[in-house]
PDB file of C-alpha atoms and ligand atoms in Angstrom:
ATOM      1  CA  MET A   1      18.125  45.979 -15.275  1.00  0.00           C
ATOM      2  CA  ALA A   2      20.735  43.239 -14.715  1.00  0.00           C
ATOM      3  CA  THR A   3      19.003  42.286 -11.605  1.00  0.00           C
ATOM      4  CA  SER A   4      15.560  41.905 -13.104  1.00  0.00           C
ATOM      5  CA  HIS A   5      17.136  39.848 -15.949  1.00  0.00           C
ATOM      6  CA  THR A   6      18.815  37.563 -13.336  1.00  0.00           C
ATOM      7  CA  TRP A   7      15.587  37.311 -11.481  1.00  0.00           C
ATOM      8  CA  ALA A   8      13.607  36.386 -14.643  1.00  0.00           C
ATOM      9  CA  LEU A   9      16.174  33.646 -15.433  1.00  0.00           C
ATOM     10  CA  PHE A  10      15.944  32.428 -12.001  1.00  0.00           C
ATOM     11  CA  LEU A  11      12.170  32.192 -12.120  1.00  0.00           C
ATOM     12  CA  GLY A  12      12.339  30.491 -15.468  1.00  0.00           C
ATOM     13  CA  VAL A  13      14.539  27.761 -14.022  1.00  0.00           C
ATOM     14  CA  VAL A  14      12.295  27.369 -10.975  1.00  0.00           C
ATOM     15  CA  LEU A  15       9.195  27.024 -13.205  1.00  0.00           C
ATOM     16  CA  LEU A  16      10.953  24.562 -15.483  1.00  0.00           C
ATOM     17  CA  ALA A  17      12.125  22.549 -12.620  1.00  0.00           C
ATOM     18  CA  SER A  18       8.595  22.438 -11.089  1.00  0.00           C
ATOM     19  CA  ALA A  19       7.041  21.541 -14.407  1.00  0.00           C
ATOM     20  CA  ALA A  20       9.373  18.640 -14.840  1.00  0.00           C
ATOM     21  CA  MET A  21       8.763  17.459 -11.263  1.00  0.00           C
ATOM     22  CA  GLY A  22       5.510  15.801 -12.143  1.00  0.00           C
ATOM     23  CA  ALA A  23       2.777  14.753  -9.969  1.00  0.00           C
ATOM     24  CA  ALA A  24       3.573  12.202  -7.376  1.00  0.00           C
ATOM     25  CA  PRO A  25       1.095  12.668  -4.513  1.00  0.00           C
ATOM     26  CA  ARG A  26       2.318  14.001  -1.282  1.00  0.00           C
ATOM     27  CA  LYS A  27       4.356  11.598   0.794  1.00  0.00           C
ATOM     28  CA  PRO A  28       1.947   9.767   3.188  1.00  0.00           C
ATOM     29  CA  VAL A  29       2.423  10.431   6.904  1.00  0.00           C
ATOM     30  CA  PRO A  30       2.017   7.213   8.937  1.00  0.00           C
ATOM     31  CA  VAL A  31      -0.376   7.323  11.752  1.00  0.00           C
ATOM     32  CA  PRO A  32      -1.721   4.768  14.168  1.00  0.00           C
ATOM     33  CA  PHE A  33      -4.702   2.564  13.034  1.00  0.00           C
ATOM     34  CA  GLY A  34      -7.090   4.178  15.585  1.00  0.00           C
ATOM     35  CA  ARG A  35      -6.507   7.704  14.216  1.00  0.00           C
ATOM     36  CA  ASN A  36      -8.473   6.843  11.069  1.00  0.00           C
ATOM     37  CA  TYR A  37      -9.903   3.401  11.237  1.00  0.00           C
ATOM     38  CA  VAL A  38     -12.163   1.105  13.320  1.00  0.00           C
ATOM     39  CA  PRO A  39     -12.711  -2.673  13.170  1.00  0.00           C
ATOM     40  CA  THR A  40     -15.770  -3.801  11.310  1.00  0.00           C
ATOM     41  CA  TRP A  41     -16.241  -7.324  12.187  1.00  0.00           C
ATOM     42  CA  ALA A  42     -14.533 -10.263  14.061  1.00  0.00           C
ATOM     43  CA  PHE A  43     -12.734  -7.842  16.348  1.00  0.00           C
ATOM     44  CA  ASP A  44     -10.733 -10.655  17.951  1.00  0.00           C
ATOM     45  CA  HIS A  45      -9.081 -11.416  14.557  1.00  0.00           C
ATOM     46  CA  ILE A  46      -7.159  -8.065  14.495  1.00  0.00           C
ATOM     47  CA  LYS A  47      -3.948  -7.807  16.537  1.00  0.00           C
ATOM     48  CA  TYR A  48      -2.292  -4.484  17.334  1.00  0.00           C
ATOM     49  CA  TYR A  49       1.423  -3.688  17.651  1.00  0.00           C
ATOM     50  CA  ASN A  50       3.522  -0.646  18.608  1.00  0.00           C
ATOM     51  CA  GLY A  51       0.450   1.266  19.941  1.00  0.00           C
ATOM     52  CA  GLY A  52      -1.524   0.429  16.767  1.00  0.00           C
ATOM     53  CA  SER A  53       1.012   1.673  14.317  1.00  0.00           C
ATOM     54  CA  GLN A  54       0.970  -1.847  12.799  1.00  0.00           C
ATOM     55  CA  ILE A  55      -1.912  -4.295  12.839  1.00  0.00           C
ATOM     56  CA  GLN A  56      -2.409  -7.926  11.492  1.00  0.00           C
ATOM     57  CA  LEU A  57      -5.541  -9.398  10.155  1.00  0.00           C
ATOM     58  CA  TYR A  58      -6.194 -13.135  10.787  1.00  0.00           C
ATOM     59  CA  LEU A  59      -8.208 -15.506   8.578  1.00  0.00           C
ATOM     60  CA  ASP A  60      -8.973 -18.977   9.966  1.00  0.00           C
ATOM     61  CA  LYS A  61     -11.638 -21.490   9.133  1.00  0.00           C
ATOM     62  CA  TYR A  62     -14.029 -19.734  11.387  1.00  0.00           C
ATOM     63  CA  THR A  63     -13.813 -16.145  10.055  1.00  0.00           C
ATOM     64  CA  GLY A  64     -11.858 -13.505   8.370  1.00  0.00           C
ATOM     65  CA  THR A  65     -11.962  -9.903   9.487  1.00  0.00           C
ATOM     66  CA  GLY A  66     -11.940  -6.219   8.363  1.00  0.00           C
ATOM     67  CA  PHE A  67     -11.902  -2.690   9.237  1.00  0.00           C
ATOM     68  CA  GLN A  68     -13.184   0.651   7.860  1.00  0.00           C
ATOM     69  CA  SER A  69     -12.491   4.351   8.011  1.00  0.00           C
ATOM     70  CA  LYS A  70     -14.121   6.471  10.633  1.00  0.00           C
ATOM     71  CA  GLY A  71     -14.705   9.262   8.169  1.00  0.00           C
ATOM     72  CA  SER A  72     -16.335   9.487   4.694  1.00  0.00           C
ATOM     73  CA  TYR A  73     -14.432  11.383   2.016  1.00  0.00           C
ATOM     74  CA  LEU A  74     -14.983  13.263  -1.152  1.00  0.00           C
ATOM     75  CA  PHE A  75     -11.732  13.350  -3.005  1.00  0.00           C
ATOM     76  CA  GLY A  76      -8.160  13.080  -1.684  1.00  0.00           C
ATOM     77  CA  HIS A  77      -5.237  10.696  -1.397  1.00  0.00           C
ATOM     78  CA  PHE A  78      -5.468   7.398   0.582  1.00  0.00           C
ATOM     79  CA  SER A  79      -2.687   4.997   1.099  1.00  0.00           C
ATOM     80  CA  MET A  80      -2.005   1.789   2.916  1.00  0.00           C
ATOM     81  CA  ASP A  81       1.215  -0.119   3.474  1.00  0.00           C
ATOM     82  CA  ILE A  82       0.487  -3.869   3.260  1.00  0.00           C
ATOM     83  CA  LYS A  83       2.447  -7.023   3.633  1.00  0.00           C
ATOM     84  CA  LEU A  84       0.343  -9.737   2.114  1.00  0.00           C
ATOM     85  CA  VAL A  85      -0.233 -13.239   3.438  1.00  0.00           C
ATOM     86  CA  PRO A  86       3.081 -15.213   3.041  1.00  0.00           C
ATOM     87  CA  GLY A  87       3.418 -18.890   2.004  1.00  0.00           C
ATOM     88  CA  ASP A  88       0.418 -20.697   0.829  1.00  0.00           C
ATOM     89  CA  SER A  89      -2.292 -18.089   0.486  1.00  0.00           C
ATOM     90  CA  ALA A  90      -4.294 -19.677  -2.242  1.00  0.00           C
ATOM     91  CA  GLY A  91      -8.041 -18.955  -1.831  1.00  0.00           C
ATOM     92  CA  THR A  92      -7.521 -15.895   0.304  1.00  0.00           C
ATOM     93  CA  VAL A  93      -8.445 -12.440  -0.785  1.00  0.00           C
ATOM     94  CA  THR A  94      -6.999  -9.112   0.852  1.00  0.00           C
ATOM     95  CA  ALA A  95      -8.857  -6.069  -0.202  1.00  0.00           C
ATOM     96  CA  PHE A  96      -8.337  -2.460   0.252  1.00  0.00           C
ATOM     97  CA  TYR A  97     -11.014  -0.158  -1.321  1.00  0.00           C
ATOM     98  CA  LEU A  98     -13.158   2.895  -1.230  1.00  0.00           C
ATOM     99  CA  SER A  99     -16.998   2.665  -1.339  1.00  0.00           C
ATOM    100  CA  SER A 100     -19.901   4.715  -1.017  1.00  0.00           C
ATOM    101  CA  GLN A 101     -22.750   3.415   1.175  1.00  0.00           C
ATOM    102  CA  ASN A 102     -25.860   3.636  -1.044  1.00  0.00           C
ATOM    103  CA  SER A 103     -27.313   1.227  -3.535  1.00  0.00           C
ATOM    104  CA  GLU A 104     -26.144   3.096  -6.781  1.00  0.00           C
ATOM    105  CA  HIS A 105     -22.662   3.096  -5.304  1.00  0.00           C
ATOM    106  CA  ASP A 106     -19.263   4.107  -6.315  1.00  0.00           C
ATOM    107  CA  GLU A 107     -16.294   1.980  -5.613  1.00  0.00           C
ATOM    108  CA  ILE A 108     -12.559   1.960  -6.127  1.00  0.00           C
ATOM    109  CA  ASP A 109     -10.971  -1.469  -5.392  1.00  0.00           C
ATOM    110  CA  PHE A 110      -7.620  -3.207  -4.810  1.00  0.00           C
ATOM    111  CA  GLU A 111      -8.072  -6.872  -4.447  1.00  0.00           C
ATOM    112  CA  PHE A 112      -5.096  -9.142  -3.856  1.00  0.00           C
ATOM    113  CA  LEU A 113      -5.650 -12.771  -4.842  1.00  0.00           C
ATOM    114  CA  GLY A 114      -3.472 -15.258  -2.955  1.00  0.00           C
ATOM    115  CA  ASN A 115      -1.661 -18.179  -4.453  1.00  0.00           C
ATOM    116  CA  ARG A 116       0.224 -21.368  -3.642  1.00  0.00           C
ATOM    117  CA  THR A 117       3.673 -20.916  -2.161  1.00  0.00           C
ATOM    118  CA  GLY A 118       6.069 -19.411  -4.501  1.00  0.00           C
ATOM    119  CA  GLN A 119       3.341 -18.656  -7.037  1.00  0.00           C
ATOM    120  CA  PRO A 120       2.629 -15.075  -7.878  1.00  0.00           C
ATOM    121  CA  TYR A 121      -0.241 -12.885  -6.324  1.00  0.00           C
ATOM    122  CA  ILE A 122      -2.663 -11.252  -8.572  1.00  0.00           C
ATOM    123  CA  LEU A 123      -3.667  -7.707  -8.107  1.00  0.00           C
ATOM    124  CA  GLN A 124      -7.236  -7.006  -9.392  1.00  0.00           C
ATOM    125  CA  THR A 125      -8.564  -3.420  -9.592  1.00  0.00           C
ATOM    126  CA  ASN A 126     -12.040  -2.281 -10.375  1.00  0.00           C
ATOM    127  CA  VAL A 127     -14.049   0.915 -10.573  1.00  0.00           C
ATOM    128  CA  PHE A 128     -17.794   1.050  -9.844  1.00  0.00           C
ATOM    129  CA  THR A 129     -19.708   4.218 -10.941  1.00  0.00           C
ATOM    130  CA  GLY A 130     -23.453   4.675 -10.081  1.00  0.00           C
ATOM    131  CA  GLY A 131     -23.639   0.886  -9.277  1.00  0.00           C
ATOM    132  CA  LYS A 132     -21.922  -0.301 -12.377  1.00  0.00           C
ATOM    133  CA  GLY A 133     -18.570  -2.205 -12.196  1.00  0.00           C
ATOM    134  CA  ASP A 134     -17.399  -4.831 -14.554  1.00  0.00           C
ATOM    135  CA  ARG A 135     -14.195  -2.895 -15.178  1.00  0.00           C
ATOM    136  CA  GLU A 136     -11.689  -5.466 -14.004  1.00  0.00           C
ATOM    137  CA  GLN A 137      -7.944  -5.132 -14.627  1.00  0.00           C
ATOM    138  CA  ARG A 138      -5.462  -7.715 -13.349  1.00  0.00           C
ATOM    139  CA  ILE A 139      -1.789  -7.621 -13.078  1.00  0.00           C
ATOM    140  CA  TYR A 140       1.061  -9.490 -11.540  1.00  0.00           C
ATOM    141  CA  LEU A 141       3.352  -7.373  -9.311  1.00  0.00           C
ATOM    142  CA  TRP A 142       7.121  -6.887 -10.060  1.00  0.00           C
ATOM    143  CA  PHE A 143       8.051  -7.764  -6.520  1.00  0.00           C
ATOM    144  CA  ASP A 144       7.099 -10.325  -3.879  1.00  0.00           C
ATOM    145  CA  PRO A 145       4.338  -8.536  -1.933  1.00  0.00           C
ATOM    146  CA  THR A 146       4.544 -10.934   0.985  1.00  0.00           C
ATOM    147  CA  SER A 147       8.201 -10.240   1.878  1.00  0.00           C
ATOM    148  CA  SER A 148       7.897  -6.667   2.818  1.00  0.00           C
ATOM    149  CA  TYR A 149       5.569  -3.726   3.117  1.00  0.00           C
ATOM    150  CA  HIS A 150       4.506  -1.936  -0.132  1.00  0.00           C
ATOM    151  CA  SER A 151       2.206   1.005  -0.450  1.00  0.00           C
ATOM    152  CA  TYR A 152      -1.090   0.877  -2.333  1.00  0.00           C
ATOM    153  CA  SER A 153      -2.821   4.120  -2.818  1.00  0.00           C
ATOM    154  CA  VAL A 154      -5.548   5.973  -4.541  1.00  0.00           C
ATOM    155  CA  LEU A 155      -5.553   9.548  -5.766  1.00  0.00           C
ATOM    156  CA  TRP A 156      -9.102  10.795  -6.408  1.00  0.00           C
ATOM    157  CA  ASN A 157     -10.098  14.199  -7.593  1.00  0.00           C
ATOM    158  CA  MET A 158     -12.524  15.639 -10.227  1.00  0.00           C
ATOM    159  CA  TYR A 159     -10.280  14.802 -13.037  1.00  0.00           C
ATOM    160  CA  GLN A 160      -9.054  11.249 -12.525  1.00  0.00           C
ATOM    161  CA  ILE A 161      -8.701   8.388 -10.230  1.00  0.00           C
ATOM    162  CA  VAL A 162      -5.157   6.954 -10.172  1.00  0.00           C
ATOM    163  CA  PHE A 163      -4.140   3.673  -8.565  1.00  0.00           C
ATOM    164  CA  PHE A 164      -0.551   3.590  -7.331  1.00  0.00           C
ATOM    165  CA  VAL A 165       1.585   0.713  -6.295  1.00  0.00           C
ATOM    166  CA  ASP A 166       4.496   2.380  -4.433  1.00  0.00           C
ATOM    167  CA  SER A 167       5.051   5.418  -6.638  1.00  0.00           C
ATOM    168  CA  VAL A 168       4.052   3.638  -9.895  1.00  0.00           C
ATOM    169  CA  PRO A 169       0.660   4.391 -11.454  1.00  0.00           C
ATOM    170  CA  ILE A 170      -0.875   1.006 -12.395  1.00  0.00           C
ATOM    171  CA  ARG A 171      -4.270   2.337 -13.577  1.00  0.00           C
ATOM    172  CA  VAL A 172      -5.974   5.624 -14.443  1.00  0.00           C
ATOM    173  CA  PHE A 173      -9.694   6.114 -14.665  1.00  0.00           C
ATOM    174  CA  LYS A 174     -10.387   9.539 -16.203  1.00  0.00           C
ATOM    175  CA  ASN A 175     -13.383  11.589 -15.700  1.00  0.00           C
ATOM    176  CA  SER A 176     -15.313  10.912 -18.906  1.00  0.00           C
ATOM    177  CA  LYS A 177     -18.403  12.927 -18.156  1.00  0.00           C
ATOM    178  CA  ASP A 178     -18.117  14.496 -21.511  1.00  0.00           C
ATOM    179  CA  LEU A 179     -18.613  10.945 -23.070  1.00  0.00           C
ATOM    180  CA  GLY A 180     -21.770  10.345 -20.987  1.00  0.00           C
ATOM    181  CA  LEU A 181     -19.985   8.327 -18.290  1.00  0.00           C
ATOM    182  CA  LYS A 182     -20.691   8.594 -14.578  1.00  0.00           C
ATOM    183  CA  PHE A 183     -17.673   9.652 -12.483  1.00  0.00           C
ATOM    184  CA  PRO A 184     -17.577   9.563  -8.678  1.00  0.00           C
ATOM    185  CA  PHE A 185     -17.910  13.107  -7.630  1.00  0.00           C
ATOM    186  CA  ASN A 186     -20.930  13.485  -5.351  1.00  0.00           C
ATOM    187  CA  GLN A 187     -21.057  10.506  -3.061  1.00  0.00           C
ATOM    188  CA  PRO A 188     -18.579  10.393  -0.200  1.00  0.00           C
ATOM    189  CA  MET A 189     -16.761   7.074   0.224  1.00  0.00           C
ATOM    190  CA  LYS A 190     -15.338   5.291   3.269  1.00  0.00           C
ATOM    191  CA  LEU A 191     -12.210   3.190   3.127  1.00  0.00           C
ATOM    192  CA  TYR A 192     -12.410  -0.556   3.860  1.00  0.00           C
ATOM    193  CA  SER A 193     -10.075  -3.378   4.171  1.00  0.00           C
ATOM    194  CA  SER A 194     -10.606  -7.044   4.717  1.00  0.00           C
ATOM    195  CA  LEU A 195      -9.129 -10.483   4.568  1.00  0.00           C
ATOM    196  CA  TRP A 196     -11.498 -13.366   3.694  1.00  0.00           C
ATOM    197  CA  ASN A 197     -11.793 -16.736   2.083  1.00  0.00           C
ATOM    198  CA  ALA A 198     -12.891 -16.583  -1.523  1.00  0.00           C
ATOM    199  CA  ASP A 199     -11.674 -19.964  -2.806  1.00  0.00           C
ATOM    200  CA  ASP A 200     -14.981 -20.315  -4.729  1.00  0.00           C
ATOM    201  CA  TRP A 201     -13.825 -17.730  -7.336  1.00  0.00           C
ATOM    202  CA  ALA A 202     -10.364 -16.215  -6.564  1.00  0.00           C
ATOM    203  CA  THR A 203      -8.348 -19.169  -7.680  1.00  0.00           C
ATOM    204  CA  ARG A 204      -9.211 -19.505 -11.340  1.00  0.00           C
ATOM    205  CA  GLY A 205     -12.864 -19.952 -10.714  1.00  0.00           C
ATOM    206  CA  GLY A 206     -12.485 -22.076  -7.578  1.00  0.00           C
ATOM    207  CA  LEU A 207     -10.089 -24.735  -9.001  1.00  0.00           C
ATOM    208  CA  GLU A 208      -7.777 -24.547  -5.981  1.00  0.00           C
ATOM    209  CA  LYS A 209      -8.997 -24.634  -2.447  1.00  0.00           C
ATOM    210  CA  THR A 210      -7.814 -22.864   0.632  1.00  0.00           C
ATOM    211  CA  ASP A 211      -5.561 -25.234   2.661  1.00  0.00           C
ATOM    212  CA  TRP A 212      -6.846 -24.816   6.092  1.00  0.00           C
ATOM    213  CA  SER A 213      -4.013 -26.727   7.675  1.00  0.00           C
ATOM    214  CA  LYS A 214      -1.913 -23.515   6.833  1.00  0.00           C
ATOM    215  CA  ALA A 215      -4.195 -21.367   8.772  1.00  0.00           C
ATOM    216  CA  PRO A 216      -4.194 -18.719  10.323  1.00  0.00           C
ATOM    217  CA  PHE A 217      -3.493 -16.617   7.267  1.00  0.00           C
ATOM    218  CA  VAL A 218      -2.056 -13.271   8.363  1.00  0.00           C
ATOM    219  CA  ALA A 219      -1.804  -9.993   6.374  1.00  0.00           C
ATOM    220  CA  SER A 220       0.135  -7.032   8.022  1.00  0.00           C
ATOM    221  CA  TYR A 221      -0.670  -3.268   7.707  1.00  0.00           C
ATOM    222  CA  GLN A 222       0.939  -0.046   8.592  1.00  0.00           C
ATOM    223  CA  GLY A 223       0.652   3.616   7.351  1.00  0.00           C
ATOM    224  CA  PHE A 224      -3.138   4.247   7.659  1.00  0.00           C
ATOM    225  CA  HIS A 225      -2.663   7.575   5.757  1.00  0.00           C
ATOM    226  CA  ILE A 226      -5.748   9.401   4.824  1.00  0.00           C
ATOM    227  CA  ASP A 227      -5.644  12.968   3.315  1.00  0.00           C
ATOM    228  CA  GLY A 228      -9.118  13.576   2.064  1.00  0.00           C
ATOM    229  CA  CYS A 229     -12.057  16.079   2.186  1.00  0.00           C
ATOM    230  CA  GLU A 230     -14.114  14.787   5.147  1.00  0.00           C
ATOM    231  CA  ALA A 231     -17.625  14.860   3.872  1.00  0.00           C
ATOM    232  CA  SER A 232     -19.707  14.633   7.048  1.00  0.00           C
ATOM    233  CA  VAL A 233     -18.180  17.969   8.237  1.00  0.00           C
ATOM    234  CA  GLU A 234     -17.795  19.702   4.876  1.00  0.00           C
ATOM    235  CA  ALA A 235     -19.838  18.018   2.166  1.00  0.00           C
ATOM    236  CA  LYS A 236     -20.927  21.047   0.333  1.00  0.00           C
ATOM    237  CA  PHE A 237     -17.499  22.443   0.534  1.00  0.00           C
ATOM    238  CA  CYS A 238     -15.753  19.157  -0.686  1.00  0.00           C
ATOM    239  CA  ALA A 239     -18.007  19.068  -3.889  1.00  0.00           C
ATOM    240  CA  THR A 240     -17.457  22.706  -4.870  1.00  0.00           C
ATOM    241  CA  GLN A 241     -14.006  23.699  -3.846  1.00  0.00           C
ATOM    242  CA  GLY A 242     -11.072  23.215  -6.029  1.00  0.00           C
ATOM    243  CA  LYS A 243      -8.323  24.450  -3.790  1.00  0.00           C
ATOM    244  CA  ARG A 244      -6.859  21.490  -2.242  1.00  0.00           C
ATOM    245  CA  TRP A 245      -3.550  20.096  -3.329  1.00  0.00           C
ATOM    246  CA  TRP A 246      -5.100  17.143  -5.231  1.00  0.00           C
ATOM    247  CA  ASP A 247      -7.104  19.549  -7.365  1.00  0.00           C
ATOM    248  CA  GLN A 248      -4.148  21.418  -8.759  1.00  0.00           C
ATOM    249  CA  LYS A 249      -2.907  21.221 -12.360  1.00  0.00           C
ATOM    250  CA  GLU A 250      -0.190  18.759 -11.772  1.00  0.00           C
ATOM    251  CA  PHE A 251      -2.641  16.165 -10.433  1.00  0.00           C
ATOM    252  CA  GLN A 252      -5.241  16.488 -13.169  1.00  0.00           C
ATOM    253  CA  ASP A 253      -3.275  14.205 -15.443  1.00  0.00           C
ATOM    254  CA  LEU A 254      -0.236  12.070 -15.353  1.00  0.00           C
ATOM    255  CA  ASP A 255       3.017  13.536 -16.488  1.00  0.00           C
ATOM    256  CA  ALA A 256       5.045  11.937 -19.306  1.00  0.00           C
ATOM    257  CA  PHE A 257       7.282  10.014 -16.828  1.00  0.00           C
ATOM    258  CA  GLN A 258       4.205   8.496 -15.147  1.00  0.00           C
ATOM    259  CA  TYR A 259       2.581   7.502 -18.370  1.00  0.00           C
ATOM    260  CA  ARG A 260       5.772   5.728 -19.209  1.00  0.00           C
ATOM    261  CA  ARG A 261       5.679   3.791 -16.025  1.00  0.00           C
ATOM    262  CA  LEU A 262       2.033   2.978 -16.493  1.00  0.00           C
ATOM    263  CA  GLN A 263       2.848   1.789 -20.000  1.00  0.00           C
ATOM    264  CA  TRP A 264       5.663  -0.388 -18.520  1.00  0.00           C
ATOM    265  CA  VAL A 265       3.283  -1.964 -16.007  1.00  0.00           C
ATOM    266  CA  ARG A 266       0.575  -2.506 -18.839  1.00  0.00           C
ATOM    267  CA  SER A 267       2.891  -4.105 -21.349  1.00  0.00           C
ATOM    268  CA  ARG A 268       4.895  -6.363 -18.873  1.00  0.00           C
ATOM    269  CA  TYR A 269       2.571  -7.320 -16.126  1.00  0.00           C
ATOM    270  CA  THR A 270      -1.130  -7.300 -17.354  1.00  0.00           C
ATOM    271  CA  ILE A 271      -2.975 -10.440 -17.245  1.00  0.00           C
ATOM    272  CA  TYR A 272      -6.431  -9.066 -18.120  1.00  0.00           C
ATOM    273  CA  ASN A 273      -7.863  -5.758 -19.101  1.00  0.00           C
ATOM    274  CA  TYR A 274     -11.578  -5.478 -19.621  1.00  0.00           C
ATOM    275  CA  CYS A 275     -10.766  -2.673 -22.106  1.00  0.00           C
ATOM    276  CA  THR A 276      -9.254  -5.121 -24.540  1.00  0.00           C
ATOM    277  CA  ASP A 277     -11.755  -7.934 -23.918  1.00  0.00           C
ATOM    278  CA  ARG A 278     -13.510  -8.036 -27.202  1.00  0.00           C
ATOM    279  CA  LYS A 279     -15.444 -11.166 -26.407  1.00  0.00           C
ATOM    280  CA  ARG A 280     -17.077  -9.467 -23.329  1.00  0.00           C
ATOM    281  CA  TYR A 281     -17.191  -5.992 -24.735  1.00  0.00           C
ATOM    282  CA  PRO A 282     -17.483  -6.063 -28.627  1.00  0.00           C
ATOM    283  CA  THR A 283     -17.438  -2.221 -28.490  1.00  0.00           C
ATOM    284  CA  MET A 284     -14.753  -0.716 -26.176  1.00  0.00           C
ATOM    285  CA  SER A 285     -16.123   1.149 -23.171  1.00  0.00           C
ATOM    286  CA  PRO A 286     -15.872   4.881 -23.626  1.00  0.00           C
ATOM    287  CA  GLU A 287     -13.536   5.447 -20.809  1.00  0.00           C
ATOM    288  CA  CYS A 288     -10.984   3.017 -22.387  1.00  0.00           C
ATOM    289  CA  LYS A 289     -10.568   5.327 -25.256  1.00  0.00           C
ATOM    290  CA  ARG A 290      -8.902   7.735 -22.838  1.00  0.00           C
ATOM    291  CA  ASP A 291      -6.224   5.204 -22.288  1.00  0.00           C
ATOM    292  CA  ARG A 292      -3.292   6.382 -24.515  1.00  0.00           C
ATOM    293  CA  ASP A 293      -1.888   3.020 -25.082  1.00  0.00           C
ATOM    294  CA  ILE A 294      -4.850   1.026 -26.270  1.00  0.00           C
TER     295      ILE A 294
HETATM  296  C1  NAG B 301      -1.280 -18.443  -9.430  1.00  0.00           C
HETATM  297  O1  NAG B 301      -0.108 -18.987 -10.014  1.00  0.00           O
HETATM  298  C2  NAG B 301      -0.366 -19.600 -11.239  1.00  0.00           C
HETATM  299  C3  NAG B 301       0.863 -20.240 -11.761  1.00  0.00           C
HETATM  300  O2  NAG B 301       1.928 -19.310 -11.927  1.00  0.00           O
HETATM  301  C4  NAG B 301      -0.951 -18.583 -12.168  1.00  0.00           C
HETATM  302  O3  NAG B 301      -1.326 -19.103 -13.403  1.00  0.00           O
HETATM  303  C5  NAG B 301      -2.159 -17.863 -11.541  1.00  0.00           C
HETATM  304  O4  NAG B 301      -2.593 -16.811 -12.346  1.00  0.00           O
HETATM  305  C6  NAG B 301      -1.851 -17.430 -10.142  1.00  0.00           C
HETATM  306  N1  NAG B 301      -2.979 -16.788  -9.457  1.00  0.00           N
HETATM  307  C7  NAG B 301      -4.079 -17.315  -9.168  1.00  0.00           C
HETATM  308  C8  NAG B 301      -5.095 -16.495  -8.358  1.00  0.00           C
HETATM  309  O5  NAG B 301      -4.462 -18.475  -9.528  1.00  0.00           O
END
């Protein structure tokens, strides 16, 4: 009797503790570049260090460069540690994104817009579903992304897409299928990253130009973590199963602590949010209504 009582108490404490623990995705396991990725273009503008556990992308006036994942994935957790172009990076854009390969494509984007020395980077995110994007959000970061590595990751399951910077959720895109909205769920995506010159739009509509005397511009990467359902091998399985860790209850929504952190980012670092752009969208897009703070 006493034992079962103690046992019940113990169980209760364990359950409480796990409920309060929340839903930070699993800690990424760093692997070498070649495990998950291959260069896409301008191979000579990628440099490898420590057996490929770190790489650098080079942008000069001749070309930028990029790489992509070997596999295609349907759901999972994808993260990259990036140290962005230091110094005068105005006009350069570093991107890390997931994209499907067809015309009505799905896409989940991180885009880092460089700036003049000492001026803040902008992080722009976007989500495309069925070929439709126009869901830009822009924030400043709360640290200097050029002085050390920070992790940028995406958690993607049937319920939500969460953008994380380190462990802080900066954006959530909920599955709003019930509101008639497309959600990426049946098209595998590959991961891509690139560094290129975009001084025609990235710097406040092309106001400032890339200063080529500062070239080459160099972005550094490590981590290369992918934990997803590989679709070429198990496409049917990926679409129908619900047993992987990212499908579980604690990853179907943010917890209270994560919502507070999201709110903190929103209120302090937002530059632009399409959800609140009444000029562009007189009626708020349906998925925005899922945002608790708007
Ligand atoms: C660059 O810095 C200026 C001044 O702080 C800021 O207004 C701008 O948003 C920053 N980013 C870009 C891409 O221009």
